[in-house]
């Protein structure tokens, strides 16, 4: 059951990242409890990609607009060369494997699957020039993710190509003061998706200014998003003070493994579903939103007695997708881990479904391969609100249909391995297989040349 269509027929399109053929567990993400505890496990890239495609298909079948974004070229041989590894591709891989195995693992990461970190998007409805605005996230807080924004920018510019409708900004300077992790720390609150929205940016630390925020920085794990980065993105997109709220994430939550706001809160339309430990100043954040929103905010607060911070991190309850239906109700798409943890499953029934809020249905999806690296249903998608004309103006075959889903499934089954141990990443055959697969994928999606190996 899809959302209401009106006027310019704005709809939220969820662009899921297709999991790449090198999906593996390398324990690369400090502060991400799942990644830290699963490093070294054998992964199943084929299963991971098929789980992602099954989620996309289920939501498309339920009537939601579903898009797909391609994975990135991995291993990133260009990155290895820039770090001084020379010779043929085989030699570069062999030297990296013996001299710097952790660097090799980083350049093989399929982390671009988590498209909630691909960038921040402002719908045309809110931008002063009436275009949809994009800023790729610089992801500078980890080396493996810092490798993503260049290709991300190319992919977004290829798909959202029409300059009269889509505006692309450069990623922010890749330095700690402007550390940006994209839409994972950004929530747009509004009435219907086609109404004007208020943009909630959640940051973990302030880089330049002193004050109370800074004294409450996390102690154990890094805060990835800065206030300065969020402000710069809002400025790039032309958003004014009346349209924005900046709130600090609770440092205690970051120290418990909440490395992005989307691990502890999710919003959709006027609903903000959040854990009581999401924001350092809970009341101040709600008040600021209420003061700026044109429609009444519907906060759905989950207290620690109902779901502990640890359970929130383990089950990723808040990394669910909250989707609008045509009758005004909303559907929550939760990862399977929520059903496996009794307390959380009970909280969903008693607190969310039975509460006075629009959430009327829960769909459970198995995305375990991604979850073991700290990526739930909401991490796997970039939300882009588009009018009918904007959807028509997209380049390539990126909106999911039964035909495209079938072709992508066959493509995965033909090219992906079902077993990848960290030591397999040095296999030059894997690099060749990946290039063949990606070359075919760009033709299948009809998006032109976006990968370094295609650009020469
Ligand atoms: O950046 N994991 C990702 C998970 C990102 C989840 N995204 C959102 N919450 N929106 C990260 O921490 C782990 C890779 C590894 O360990 O192999 C990783 O990068």
Coordinates of C-alpha atoms and ligand atoms in Angstrom, one line a residue:
X1 CA 0.0 0.0 0.0
X2 CA 1.8 3.1 -1.2
X3 CA 1.5 6.6 0.1
X4 CA -1.0 9.2 -1.1
X5 CA -0.2 10.9 -4.4
X6 CA -1.1 14.6 -4.7
X7 CA -0.4 17.7 -6.8
X8 CA 3.1 17.2 -8.1
X9 CA 2.9 13.6 -6.9
X10 CA 5.9 13.7 -4.6
X11 CA 7.0 10.3 -3.4
X12 CA 9.8 9.0 -1.3
X13 CA 12.0 6.7 -3.4
X14 CA 14.3 4.5 -1.3
X15 CA 17.5 3.9 -3.3
X16 CA 19.1 0.8 -1.8
X17 CA 22.7 0.0 -2.3
X18 CA 23.4 -3.2 -4.2
X19 CA 25.9 -5.2 -2.1
X20 CA 29.1 -5.6 -4.0
X21 CA 30.9 -8.9 -4.8
X22 CA 33.7 -8.3 -2.2
X23 CA 31.4 -8.0 0.8
X24 CA 33.5 -9.2 3.7
X25 CA 34.0 -8.9 7.5
X26 CA 37.2 -7.1 8.2
X27 CA 36.4 -5.4 11.6
X28 CA 37.2 -2.0 10.1
X29 CA 34.7 0.3 11.9
X30 CA 35.8 1.4 15.3
X31 CA 32.7 2.3 17.5
X32 CA 30.5 0.0 15.4
X33 CA 29.9 -3.0 17.7
X34 CA 28.8 -5.4 15.0
X35 CA 31.7 -4.7 12.8
X36 CA 34.2 -4.9 15.7
X37 CA 32.9 -8.2 16.9
X38 CA 32.5 -10.0 13.5
X39 CA 35.9 -9.1 11.9
X40 CA 37.5 -12.2 10.5
X41 CA 34.3 -14.2 9.9
X42 CA 33.7 -15.8 6.5
X43 CA 31.1 -13.8 4.5
X44 CA 28.7 -14.8 1.8
X45 CA 28.5 -12.0 -0.8
X46 CA 25.9 -13.8 -2.9
X47 CA 23.6 -14.2 0.1
X48 CA 24.2 -10.6 1.1
X49 CA 23.3 -9.2 -2.3
X50 CA 20.2 -11.5 -2.6
X51 CA 19.0 -10.5 0.9
X52 CA 19.2 -6.8 -0.2
X53 CA 17.4 -7.5 -3.4
X54 CA 14.7 -9.5 -1.5
X55 CA 14.1 -6.5 0.7
X56 CA 13.8 -4.2 -2.3
X57 CA 11.4 -6.5 -4.0
X58 CA 9.2 -6.9 -0.9
X59 CA 8.9 -3.2 -0.6
X60 CA 8.3 -2.7 -4.3
X61 CA 5.6 -5.4 -4.2
X62 CA 4.0 -3.6 -1.2
X63 CA 3.6 -0.5 -3.4
X64 CA 6.6 1.6 -2.3
X65 CA 8.8 3.3 -4.8
X66 CA 12.1 1.5 -4.9
X67 CA 15.4 2.5 -6.5
X68 CA 18.8 0.9 -6.7
X69 CA 22.3 2.2 -6.6
X70 CA 25.3 0.3 -7.9
X71 CA 28.2 -0.8 -5.7
X72 CA 31.8 0.6 -6.1
X73 CA 34.9 -0.8 -7.8
X74 CA 36.7 -3.0 -5.3
X75 CA 39.5 -3.8 -4.6
X76 CA 40.3 -0.1 -5.1
X77 CA 43.6 -0.7 -6.9
X78 CA 44.0 3.1 -7.5
X79 CA 44.1 3.6 -3.7
X80 CA 46.8 0.9 -3.3
X81 CA 48.8 2.6 -6.1
X82 CA 48.5 6.0 -4.4
X83 CA 50.0 4.4 -1.3
X84 CA 53.1 3.3 -3.2
X85 CA 52.3 -0.2 -4.3
X86 CA 53.5 -0.6 -7.9
X87 CA 53.6 -3.1 -10.7
X88 CA 50.9 -5.1 -12.4
X89 CA 47.5 -5.5 -10.6
X90 CA 48.6 -8.9 -9.4
X91 CA 51.8 -7.5 -8.0
X92 CA 50.0 -4.6 -6.3
X93 CA 47.6 -7.1 -4.6
X94 CA 50.3 -9.5 -3.6
X95 CA 52.5 -6.8 -2.1
X96 CA 49.6 -5.2 -0.2
X97 CA 48.5 -8.6 1.1
X98 CA 52.0 -9.3 2.5
X99 CA 53.1 -5.8 3.6
X100 CA 49.8 -4.2 4.7
X101 CA 47.0 -6.7 5.0
X102 CA 44.8 -4.3 6.9
X103 CA 45.1 -1.8 4.1
X104 CA 44.1 -4.4 1.5
X105 CA 41.0 -5.3 3.6
X106 CA 40.0 -1.6 3.6
X107 CA 40.3 -1.2 -0.2
X108 CA 38.1 -4.3 -0.6
X109 CA 35.3 -3.2 1.6
X110 CA 31.8 -3.3 0.1
X111 CA 30.8 -0.5 2.5
X112 CA 29.1 1.6 -0.2
X113 CA 26.1 -0.8 0.2
X114 CA 25.1 1.5 3.2
X115 CA 23.7 4.3 1.0
X116 CA 22.3 6.1 4.0
X117 CA 25.9 7.3 4.2
X118 CA 26.2 8.1 0.5
X119 CA 25.2 11.7 0.9
X120 CA 22.6 14.2 2.1
X121 CA 19.6 15.0 -0.1
X122 CA 17.2 18.0 0.1
X123 CA 14.0 17.6 -1.9
X124 CA 13.1 20.3 -4.4
X125 CA 10.1 21.2 -2.3
X126 CA 12.4 22.7 0.3
X127 CA 15.3 24.2 -1.8
X128 CA 15.0 27.8 -2.8
X129 CA 15.9 27.1 -6.4
X130 CA 13.3 24.3 -6.7
X131 CA 15.9 21.6 -7.5
X132 CA 16.8 18.4 -5.6
X133 CA 20.2 19.0 -3.9
X134 CA 22.9 16.3 -3.2
X135 CA 26.1 16.4 -1.3
X136 CA 28.1 13.2 -1.2
X137 CA 29.3 12.5 2.4
X138 CA 33.1 12.7 2.8
X139 CA 33.2 9.8 5.1
X140 CA 36.6 10.9 6.3
X141 CA 36.4 9.2 9.7
X142 CA 37.6 5.8 8.3
X143 CA 40.0 5.0 5.4
X144 CA 37.8 2.3 3.8
X145 CA 34.8 4.7 3.6
X146 CA 36.8 7.8 2.7
X147 CA 37.4 5.9 -0.6
X148 CA 33.7 6.2 -1.5
X149 CA 32.7 9.8 -2.2
X150 CA 34.4 10.3 -5.5
X151 CA 32.5 7.4 -7.2
X152 CA 29.4 8.2 -5.2
X153 CA 29.4 11.7 -6.7
X154 CA 29.8 10.3 -10.2
X155 CA 27.0 7.8 -9.7
X156 CA 24.6 10.4 -8.3
X157 CA 25.5 12.8 -11.1
X158 CA 24.9 10.1 -13.7
X159 CA 21.5 9.1 -12.4
X160 CA 20.3 12.6 -11.3
X161 CA 21.7 14.1 -14.5
X162 CA 19.2 16.8 -15.5
X163 CA 20.8 20.1 -14.3
X164 CA 17.5 21.9 -14.5
X165 CA 16.1 19.6 -11.8
X166 CA 19.1 18.2 -9.8
X167 CA 22.0 20.1 -8.2
X168 CA 25.2 18.4 -7.1
X169 CA 27.6 19.9 -4.5
X170 CA 31.1 18.8 -3.8
X171 CA 31.8 16.6 -0.7
X172 CA 32.9 18.8 2.3
X173 CA 36.6 19.1 2.9
X174 CA 37.8 15.7 4.1
X175 CA 39.2 16.8 7.4
X176 CA 38.0 16.0 11.0
X177 CA 36.3 19.4 11.4
X178 CA 33.9 18.7 8.6
X179 CA 33.4 15.0 9.2
X180 CA 30.2 14.1 7.3
X181 CA 28.4 10.8 7.3
X182 CA 25.4 11.8 5.2
X183 CA 21.8 11.1 5.5
X184 CA 22.4 8.7 8.5
X185 CA 22.4 11.8 10.6
X186 CA 19.7 13.8 8.8
X187 CA 15.9 13.5 9.1
X188 CA 13.3 15.5 7.3
X189 CA 10.1 16.0 9.2
X190 CA 7.0 17.2 7.4
X191 CA 3.3 16.5 6.8
X192 CA 3.1 14.6 3.5
X193 CA 6.3 14.2 1.6
X194 CA 5.2 16.9 -0.8
X195 CA 4.7 19.4 2.0
X196 CA 7.6 21.7 3.1
X197 CA 9.9 20.1 5.6
X198 CA 12.0 20.8 8.6
X199 CA 15.5 19.3 8.5
X200 CA 16.9 17.7 11.7
X201 CA 20.6 17.3 11.6
X202 CA 22.2 15.3 14.5
X203 CA 25.8 15.7 15.2
X204 CA 28.2 14.0 17.6
X205 CA 30.7 16.8 18.3
X206 CA 31.5 20.4 17.6
X207 CA 34.9 21.1 16.0
X208 CA 35.4 24.8 16.4
X209 CA 33.3 26.2 19.2
X210 CA 33.6 25.6 22.9
X211 CA 30.6 25.3 25.2
X212 CA 28.5 22.7 26.9
X213 CA 28.2 20.4 23.8
X214 CA 31.9 19.9 23.7
X215 CA 32.3 19.0 27.3
X216 CA 29.9 16.1 26.8
X217 CA 31.9 14.4 24.0
X218 CA 31.9 10.6 24.0
X219 CA 34.8 9.0 25.9
X220 CA 35.0 5.5 24.4
X221 CA 34.1 5.8 20.7
X222 CA 34.5 8.6 18.1
X223 CA 31.7 11.0 17.2
X224 CA 31.6 10.8 13.4
X225 CA 29.4 13.8 12.5
X226 CA 30.4 17.4 13.3
X227 CA 28.0 20.3 13.8
X228 CA 30.1 22.3 11.3
X229 CA 29.6 19.6 8.6
X230 CA 25.9 19.5 9.1
X231 CA 25.7 23.3 9.0
X232 CA 27.8 23.4 5.8
X233 CA 25.5 20.9 4.0
X234 CA 22.4 22.9 5.0
X235 CA 24.1 26.0 3.7
X236 CA 25.1 24.4 0.4
X237 CA 21.5 23.3 -0.1
X238 CA 20.2 26.8 0.6
X239 CA 18.2 25.9 3.7
X240 CA 17.4 28.8 6.1
X241 CA 17.2 28.9 9.8
X242 CA 13.4 28.4 9.8
X243 CA 14.0 25.1 8.1
X244 CA 16.7 23.5 10.2
X245 CA 17.3 22.1 13.7
X246 CA 20.7 21.0 14.8
X247 CA 20.8 18.6 17.8
X248 CA 23.6 16.9 19.6
X249 CA 23.5 13.1 19.8
X250 CA 23.8 11.8 23.3
X251 CA 27.5 10.9 23.9
X252 CA 26.4 8.0 26.2
X253 CA 24.7 6.5 23.2
X254 CA 27.8 6.9 21.0
X255 CA 29.8 5.1 23.7
X256 CA 27.3 2.3 23.6
X257 CA 27.8 1.8 19.9
X258 CA 25.4 4.3 18.3
X259 CA 27.8 5.6 15.7
X260 CA 25.0 7.3 13.6
X261 CA 21.7 8.9 14.6
X262 CA 19.9 6.3 12.5
X263 CA 20.9 3.6 14.9
X264 CA 18.8 5.3 17.6
X265 CA 16.1 7.3 15.8
X266 CA 14.0 7.3 12.6
X267 CA 11.6 9.9 11.3
X268 CA 9.0 9.9 8.6
X269 CA 6.4 12.6 7.8
X270 CA 5.5 14.1 11.2
X271 CA 6.6 11.0 13.2
X272 CA 9.9 10.9 15.1
X273 CA 10.5 7.5 16.6
X274 CA 13.4 7.7 19.0
X275 CA 15.0 6.1 22.0
X276 CA 15.1 8.3 25.1
X277 CA 18.9 8.3 24.9
X278 CA 19.0 9.6 21.3
X279 CA 19.5 13.3 22.0
X280 CA 21.6 15.1 24.6
X281 CA 18.8 17.6 25.0
X282 CA 15.6 15.7 24.3
X283 CA 13.1 18.3 25.3
X284 CA 15.1 21.1 23.5
X285 CA 15.2 19.1 20.3
X286 CA 11.4 18.4 20.3
X287 CA 10.7 22.0 21.2
X288 CA 12.8 23.3 18.3
X289 CA 11.1 21.0 15.9
X290 CA 7.7 21.9 17.1
X291 CA 8.5 25.6 16.8
X292 CA 9.5 25.2 13.1
X293 CA 7.2 22.5 11.8
X294 CA 4.0 23.5 9.9
X295 CA 2.3 20.3 11.1
X296 CA 2.1 18.9 14.7
X297 CA 5.1 16.7 15.5
X298 CA 4.2 13.1 16.5
X299 CA 7.1 12.0 18.9
X300 CA 7.2 8.2 19.6
X301 CA 9.5 7.9 22.5
X302 CA 10.9 4.5 23.6
X303 CA 12.2 4.5 27.1
X304 CA 15.2 2.5 28.3
X305 CA 12.9 0.4 30.5
X306 CA 11.2 -0.9 27.4
X307 CA 14.3 -1.2 25.2
X308 CA 17.8 -0.9 26.7
X309 CA 20.5 0.9 24.8
X310 CA 22.3 -2.4 24.4
X311 CA 19.2 -4.1 22.9
X312 CA 18.7 -1.1 20.6
X313 CA 22.3 -1.5 19.3
X314 CA 22.1 -5.3 19.1
X315 CA 18.7 -5.5 17.3
X316 CA 18.9 -2.2 15.4
X317 CA 15.2 -1.5 16.2
X318 CA 15.7 2.1 15.3
X319 CA 17.5 1.3 12.1
X320 CA 14.1 0.4 10.6
X321 CA 12.5 2.0 7.6
X322 CA 9.4 3.9 8.4
X323 CA 7.2 4.2 5.3
X324 CA 4.0 6.1 4.5
X325 CA 0.8 4.4 3.4
X326 CA -2.1 5.9 1.4
X327 CA -4.5 5.6 4.4
X328 CA -2.2 7.8 6.6
X329 CA -0.8 4.8 8.5
X330 CA 2.9 3.9 8.5
X331 CA 4.8 0.6 8.1
X332 CA 8.0 -0.2 10.1
X333 CA 10.5 -2.4 8.3
X334 CA 12.6 -4.0 11.0
X335 CA 15.6 -6.4 10.8
X336 CA 15.0 -10.0 11.8
X337 CA 17.1 -9.5 14.9
X338 CA 14.2 -7.5 16.4
X339 CA 12.0 -10.6 16.2
X340 CA 14.7 -12.8 17.8
X341 CA 15.0 -10.6 20.9
X342 CA 11.8 -11.1 23.0
X343 CA 12.0 -7.8 24.9
X344 CA 12.3 -5.8 21.7
X345 CA 9.6 -7.8 19.9
X346 CA 7.3 -7.1 22.8
X347 CA 8.1 -3.4 22.8
X348 CA 7.2 -3.3 19.1
X349 CA 3.8 -4.8 19.9
X350 CA 3.0 -3.0 23.1
X351 CA 4.7 0.3 22.6
X352 CA 4.7 1.0 18.8
X353 CA 1.8 -1.0 17.3
X354 CA -0.5 -0.5 20.3
X355 CA 0.5 3.1 20.9
X356 CA -1.3 6.3 19.7
X357 CA 0.7 6.8 16.6
X358 CA 0.4 6.1 12.9
X359 CA 2.6 3.0 13.0
X360 CA 0.1 0.2 12.0
X361 CA 2.2 -2.6 10.6
X362 CA 5.6 -4.2 11.0
X363 CA 7.4 -6.1 8.3
X364 CA 10.4 -8.2 9.2
X365 CA 13.3 -8.5 6.7
X366 CA 16.4 -10.7 7.0
X367 CA 19.5 -8.6 6.2
X368 CA 21.9 -10.6 8.4
X369 CA 24.9 -10.4 6.1
X370 CA 24.7 -6.6 6.3
X371 CA 23.8 -6.6 10.0
X372 CA 27.0 -8.4 10.9
X373 CA 28.8 -5.3 9.7
X374 CA 26.5 -2.9 11.5
X375 CA 24.1 -2.1 8.7
X376 CA 20.3 -2.6 9.1
X377 CA 17.4 -1.9 6.7
X378 CA 17.7 1.9 7.0
X379 CA 21.5 1.9 6.5
X380 CA 20.9 0.2 3.2
X381 CA 18.8 2.9 1.6
X382 CA 19.1 6.6 0.6
X383 CA 15.8 8.4 0.8
X384 CA 15.1 10.8 -2.1
X385 CA 11.8 12.6 -2.3
X386 CA 11.0 13.2 -5.9
X387 CA 8.0 14.7 -7.9
X388 CA 6.6 12.7 -10.8
X389 CA 8.6 14.9 -13.2
X390 CA 11.8 14.3 -11.3
X391 CA 11.2 10.6 -11.3
X392 CA 10.7 10.7 -15.0
X393 CA 13.9 12.7 -15.5
X394 CA 16.1 10.0 -13.9
X395 CA 18.8 8.6 -16.2
X396 CA 19.1 4.8 -16.5
X397 CA 17.1 1.8 -15.2
X398 CA 17.4 2.5 -11.5
X399 CA 13.7 2.3 -10.4
X400 CA 13.0 -1.3 -9.5
X401 CA 10.6 -3.4 -11.6
X402 CA 10.0 -7.1 -11.7
X403 CA 12.1 -7.3 -14.8
X404 CA 15.0 -5.4 -13.3
X405 CA 14.8 -7.4 -10.1
X406 CA 14.9 -10.6 -12.1
X407 CA 17.9 -9.4 -14.1
X408 CA 19.8 -8.3 -11.1
X409 CA 19.1 -11.6 -9.3
X410 CA 20.5 -13.5 -12.3
X411 CA 23.5 -11.2 -12.4
X412 CA 24.3 -11.8 -8.8
X413 CA 23.9 -15.5 -9.1
X414 CA 26.2 -15.6 -12.1
X415 CA 29.0 -13.4 -10.7
X416 CA 29.1 -13.6 -6.9
X417 CA 30.9 -16.0 -4.7
X418 CA 29.1 -17.6 -1.7
X419 CA 32.2 -17.6 0.5
X420 CA 34.8 -15.0 1.2
X421 CA 37.3 -15.2 4.0
X422 CA 39.6 -12.3 4.7
X423 CA 42.6 -14.1 3.1
X424 CA 40.6 -14.5 -0.2
X425 CA 40.8 -10.8 -0.7
X426 CA 44.3 -11.1 -2.1
X427 CA 43.1 -13.4 -4.9
X428 CA 43.6 -11.6 -8.2
X429 CA 40.8 -13.7 -9.7
X430 CA 38.4 -11.9 -7.3
X431 CA 39.4 -8.5 -8.7
X432 CA 38.9 -9.7 -12.3
X433 CA 35.5 -11.3 -11.5
X434 CA 34.4 -8.0 -9.9
X435 CA 35.4 -5.8 -12.9
X436 CA 33.6 -8.2 -15.3
X437 CA 30.5 -8.0 -13.1
X438 CA 30.5 -4.3 -12.7
X439 CA 31.0 -3.6 -16.4
X440 CA 28.0 -5.7 -17.1
X441 CA 26.0 -4.0 -14.3
X442 CA 26.6 -0.5 -15.7
X443 CA 25.1 -1.7 -19.0
X444 CA 22.3 -3.4 -17.3
X445 CA 21.4 -0.2 -15.3
X446 CA 22.2 1.9 -18.4
X447 CA 24.0 4.6 -16.4
X448 CA 27.1 4.9 -18.6
X449 CA 30.7 4.8 -17.3
X450 CA 31.0 5.5 -13.6
X451 CA 33.9 3.3 -12.5
X452 CA 37.7 4.3 -12.6
X453 CA 38.4 1.2 -14.8
X454 CA 35.8 2.4 -17.3
X455 CA 37.1 6.0 -17.3
X456 CA 40.7 5.0 -18.1
Ligands
LIG1 O1 30.3 2.8 8.6 N1 30.3 -0.7 8.6 C1 29.6 0.6 8.3 C2 28.1 0.5 8.6 C3 27.4 1.7 8.2 C4 26.0 1.7 8.7 N2 25.3 2.8 8.2 C5 24.3 3.5 8.9 N3 24.1 3.4 10.2 N4 23.7 4.4 8.3 C6 30.2 1.7 9.1 O2 30.5 1.6 10.3 C7 32.1 -2.3 8.5 C8 33.0 -2.8 7.5 C9 33.9 -4.0 8.0 O3 34.2 -4.0 9.2 O4 34.3 -4.8 7.2 C10 31.5 -0.9 8.1 O5 32.1 -0.1 7.5

